[in-house]
């Protein structure tokens, strides 16, 4: 019997009702359906996790933040994600709340298109020992825990030193994450199919600091230099880890992707056009 896990964002009022409908739809077709209640605020404070082992399909009911949570668990296991958008932007959750029946039936029939997205992984090395690791669909951010406080980071790529970065922090984003925090900090938007990482400084002390795009051939290494502020590492804006002086953060692209059902490049660029208000000139 195939198994589905419904990840229901408890902050979205209609999520439980839609989850019940989807659960009944799948159960009538012989699926074993489980439910996990996801609270983003609680997860940010205390951390939450769920078991995706043995699951054949994950259904995300919420916004893009819920998709990020589900993707981190599903991507390493090769579990496809059926993301229903109950949020605002819908860059990742491309299936609309009132239109899930047809694409879900198409998935069960093997006819639903999908798009695969690259992830980013990080490892924190302290005194030669790995003390933290995580993956992310959007980004990894190394920054001061207090607003407007400068930190010092030594960055290298594939063994080549890029020099010290003095800034509020840096964002290391995937192609998918290039439309999120990285874009807000002035980074470029790149096609989601590119296997690349974008390093975007946050409020750099030097006006010459610019975003950099790296291929997957090398590893980004970030060493924490002495700073007056506390420094944190955050995965997808949802997982926190406190860094210490001389910690080294290694970042790269893993050999797995997340499979988002119902997604397409056309939907991605349509979302950019509508959500970012690309209107062209007055006579365009």
C-alpha positions as semicolon CSV with decimal commas, in nm:
position;residue;x (nm);y (nm);z (nm)
1;X;0,000;0,000;0,000
2;X;0,133;0,344;-0,097
3;X;0,178;0,593;0,186
4;X;0,122;0,969;0,183
5;X;0,209;1,223;0,452
6;X;0,004;1,543;0,464
7;X;0,206;1,827;0,617
8;X;-0,055;2,078;0,732
9;X;0,042;2,434;0,824
10;X;-0,155;2,497;1,142
11;X;-0,138;2,876;1,088
12;X;-0,350;2,851;0,772
13;X;-0,717;2,829;0,870
14;X;-0,832;2,637;0,564
15;X;-0,545;2,387;0,563
16;X;-0,718;2,129;0,782
17;X;-1,030;2,125;0,564
18;X;-0,829;2,081;0,244
19;X;-0,613;1,816;0,413
20;X;-0,928;1,623;0,502
21;X;-1,047;1,639;0,141
22;X;-0,712;1,527;0,000
23;X;-0,685;1,252;0,261
24;X;-1,027;1,116;0,167
25;X;-0,943;1,141;-0,203
26;X;-0,629;0,930;-0,156
27;X;-0,783;0,686;0,094
28;X;-1,061;0,607;-0,152
29;X;-0,789;0,505;-0,396
30;X;-0,617;0,272;-0,153
31;X;-0,355;0,501;-0,002
32;X;-0,243;0,498;0,360
33;X;-0,261;0,864;0,468
34;X;-0,092;1,024;0,769
35;X;-0,096;1,386;0,889
36;X;0,166;1,609;1,049
37;X;0,078;1,951;1,190
38;X;0,345;2,210;1,110
39;X;0,371;2,536;1,304
40;X;0,636;2,761;1,151
41;X;0,671;2,991;1,451
42;X;0,708;2,701;1,691
43;X;0,960;2,540;1,457
44;X;1,168;2,858;1,450
45;X;1,180;2,874;1,830
46;X;1,220;2,511;1,926
47;X;1,277;2,315;1,607
48;X;1,042;2,044;1,482
49;X;1,091;1,737;1,270
50;X;0,890;1,450;1,132
51;X;0,971;1,112;0,986
52;X;0,949;1,083;0,607
53;X;1,099;0,733;0,588
54;X;0,865;0,493;0,412
55;X;0,657;0,774;0,260
56;X;0,585;0,762;-0,115
57;X;0,434;1,110;-0,147
58;X;0,438;1,422;0,068
59;X;0,164;1,683;0,036
60;X;0,251;2,033;0,159
61;X;-0,047;2,245;0,263
62;X;0,067;2,599;0,338
63;X;0,292;2,857;0,183
64;X;0,644;2,837;0,045
65;X;0,779;2,812;0,400
66;X;0,598;2,482;0,445
67;X;0,745;2,360;0,116
68;X;1,094;2,443;0,244
69;X;1,035;2,234;0,557
70;X;0,898;1,939;0,359
71;X;1,170;1,959;0,094
72;X;1,454;1,933;0,343
73;X;1,314;1,603;0,466
74;X;1,200;1,459;0,132
75;X;1,484;1,548;-0,105
76;X;1,748;1,308;0,041
77;X;1,493;1,024;0,027
78;X;1,373;1,095;-0,326
79;X;1,014;1,159;-0,212
80;X;0,813;1,384;-0,447
81;X;0,637;1,688;-0,300
82;X;0,284;1,787;-0,400
83;X;0,273;2,149;-0,286
84;X;-0,065;2,321;-0,251
85;X;-0,034;2,698;-0,217
86;X;-0,219;2,851;0,078
87;X;0,026;3,139;0,110
88;X;0,102;3,458;-0,081
89;X;0,384;3,416;-0,332
90;X;0,362;3,057;-0,450
91;X;0,707;3,043;-0,609
92;X;0,739;2,685;-0,486
93;X;0,382;2,583;-0,409
94;X;0,239;2,609;-0,758
95;X;-0,083;2,406;-0,713
96;X;-0,370;2,631;-0,617
97;X;-0,602;2,562;-0,322
98;X;-0,913;2,513;-0,535
99;X;-0,740;2,322;-0,813
100;X;-0,568;2,024;-0,650
101;X;-0,801;1,743;-0,767
102;X;-0,699;1,735;-1,133
103;X;-0,320;1,746;-1,078
104;X;-0,341;1,490;-0,798
105;X;-0,540;1,256;-1,025
106;X;-0,279;1,316;-1,296
107;X;-0,002;1,226;-1,051
108;X;-0,177;0,901;-0,958
109;X;-0,204;0,826;-1,329
110;X;0,163;0,906;-1,388
111;X;0,093;1,210;-1,603
112;X;0,172;1,509;-1,381
113;X;0,477;1,716;-1,484
114;X;0,732;1,812;-1,222
115;X;1,042;2,022;-1,178
116;X;1,353;1,922;-0,985
117;X;1,540;2,182;-0,782
118;X;1,898;2,177;-0,653
119;X;1,962;2,204;-0,280
120;X;2,246;2,344;-0,069
121;X;2,415;2,155;0,216
122;X;2,635;2,284;0,493
123;X;2,867;2,133;0,753
124;X;3,009;2,320;1,051
125;X;3,358;2,210;1,156
126;X;3,476;2,306;1,508
127;X;3,819;2,197;1,630
128;X;3,829;1,936;1,355
129;X;3,491;1,786;1,446
130;X;3,160;1,824;1,261
131;X;2,915;1,981;1,507
132;X;2,624;2,066;1,279
133;X;2,492;1,985;0,932
134;X;2,181;2,072;0,738
135;X;2,041;2,102;0,390
136;X;1,825;2,376;0,246
137;X;1,623;2,449;-0,064
138;X;1,656;2,827;-0,050
139;X;1,970;2,931;0,132
140;X;2,214;2,925;0,419
141;X;2,270;3,258;0,594
142;X;2,562;3,346;0,819
143;X;2,492;3,671;0,999
144;X;2,504;3,874;1,315
145;X;2,231;3,779;1,559
146;X;2,184;4,148;1,639
147;X;2,063;4,386;1,370
148;X;2,317;4,625;1,217
149;X;2,621;4,462;1,374
150;X;2,921;4,389;1,153
151;X;3,090;4,049;1,153
152;X;3,413;3,927;0,993
153;X;3,427;3,621;0,770
154;X;3,708;3,470;0,566
155;X;3,569;3,315;0,247
156;X;3,730;3,083;-0,007
157;X;3,604;2,878;-0,301
158;X;3,768;2,559;-0,425
159;X;4,075;2,646;-0,220
160;X;4,109;2,998;-0,363
161;X;4,081;3,274;-0,107
162;X;3,828;3,547;-0,182
163;X;3,945;3,767;0,101
164;X;3,773;3,879;0,421
165;X;3,412;3,989;0,418
166;X;3,309;4,259;0,665
167;X;2,933;4,285;0,662
168;X;2,617;4,211;0,855
169;X;2,651;3,867;0,702
170;X;2,639;3,665;0,382
171;X;2,369;3,461;0,209
172;X;2,462;3,147;0,015
173;X;2,159;3,071;-0,200
174;X;2,058;2,809;-0,451
175;X;1,908;2,902;-0,785
176;X;1,569;2,854;-0,622
177;X;1,665;3,075;-0,329
178;X;1,794;3,348;-0,558
179;X;1,437;3,487;-0,566
180;X;1,414;3,505;-0,187
181;X;1,637;3,668;0,079
182;X;1,929;3,687;-0,164
183;X;1,725;3,894;-0,411
184;X;1,612;4,125;-0,130
185;X;1,979;4,183;-0,044
186;X;2,062;4,275;-0,404
187;X;2,159;3,937;-0,545
188;X;2,080;3,823;-0,901
189;X;1,781;3,608;-0,992
190;X;1,900;3,299;-1,177
191;X;1,713;3,024;-1,358
192;X;1,602;2,748;-1,118
193;X;1,762;2,481;-1,336
194;X;2,115;2,610;-1,282
195;X;2,341;2,402;-1,058
196;X;2,499;2,699;-0,887
197;X;2,531;2,888;-0,560
198;X;2,498;3,264;-0,517
199;X;2,696;3,441;-0,244
200;X;2,532;3,772;-0,156
201;X;2,679;4,007;0,109
202;X;2,434;4,163;0,354
203;X;2,499;4,535;0,410
204;X;2,868;4,508;0,335
205;X;3,111;4,755;0,493
206;X;3,272;4,788;0,148
207;X;3,073;4,928;-0,144
208;X;3,291;4,719;-0,377
209;X;3,152;4,390;-0,241
210;X;2,924;4,233;-0,500
211;X;2,726;3,908;-0,527
212;X;2,920;3,613;-0,671
213;X;2,787;3,308;-0,857
214;X;2,973;2,977;-0,818
215;X;2,945;2,646;-1,001
216;X;2,898;2,316;-0,819
217;X;3,255;2,209;-0,899
218;X;3,402;2,352;-0,579
219;X;3,316;2,395;-0,213
220;X;3,260;2,728;-0,044
221;X;3,445;2,757;0,286
222;X;3,360;3,029;0,537
223;X;3,574;3,075;0,849
224;X;3,442;3,282;1,136
225;X;3,688;3,556;1,232
226;X;3,688;3,751;1,561
227;X;3,382;3,976;1,582
228;X;3,207;4,176;1,852
229;X;2,867;4,028;1,773
230;X;2,716;3,685;1,815
231;X;2,701;3,499;1,484
232;X;2,435;3,254;1,371
233;X;2,388;3,013;1,083
234;X;2,034;2,977;0,952
235;X;1,907;2,718;0,703
236;X;1,610;2,832;0,492
237;X;1,529;3,090;0,758
238;X;1,397;2,803;0,972
239;X;1,688;2,626;1,146
240;X;1,929;2,815;1,372
241;X;2,279;2,725;1,488
242;X;2,514;2,949;1,685
243;X;2,864;2,981;1,538
244;X;3,183;3,046;1,731
245;X;3,515;3,204;1,643
246;X;3,729;2,980;1,417
247;X;3,433;2,766;1,312
248;X;3,446;2,671;0,945
249;X;3,126;2,636;0,744
250;X;3,156;2,420;0,431
251;X;2,885;2,468;0,170
252;X;2,809;2,284;-0,152
253;X;2,541;2,124;-0,367
254;X;2,441;1,764;-0,281
255;X;2,388;1,483;-0,531
256;X;2,011;1,484;-0,472
257;X;1,734;1,725;-0,570
258;X;1,382;1,788;-0,453
259;X;1,105;1,693;-0,695
260;X;0,819;1,945;-0,693
261;X;0,508;1,805;-0,858
262;X;0,310;2,031;-1,088
263;X;0,594;2,278;-1,123
264;X;0,732;2,411;-1,451
265;X;0,960;2,685;-1,581
266;X;0,656;2,857;-1,728
267;X;0,493;2,878;-1,384
268;X;0,820;3,002;-1,233
269;X;0,857;3,291;-1,477
270;X;0,486;3,370;-1,458
271;X;0,523;3,396;-1,080
272;X;0,819;3,630;-1,122
273;X;0,627;3,847;-1,363
274;X;0,316;3,874;-1,145
275;X;0,464;3,873;-0,795
276;X;0,753;4,110;-0,872
277;X;0,534;4,338;-1,084
278;X;0,740;4,316;-1,402
279;X;0,544;4,552;-1,624
280;X;0,803;4,691;-1,862
281;X;0,788;5,052;-1,974
282;X;0,473;5,256;-2,022
283;X;0,453;5,147;-2,388
284;X;0,578;4,791;-2,341
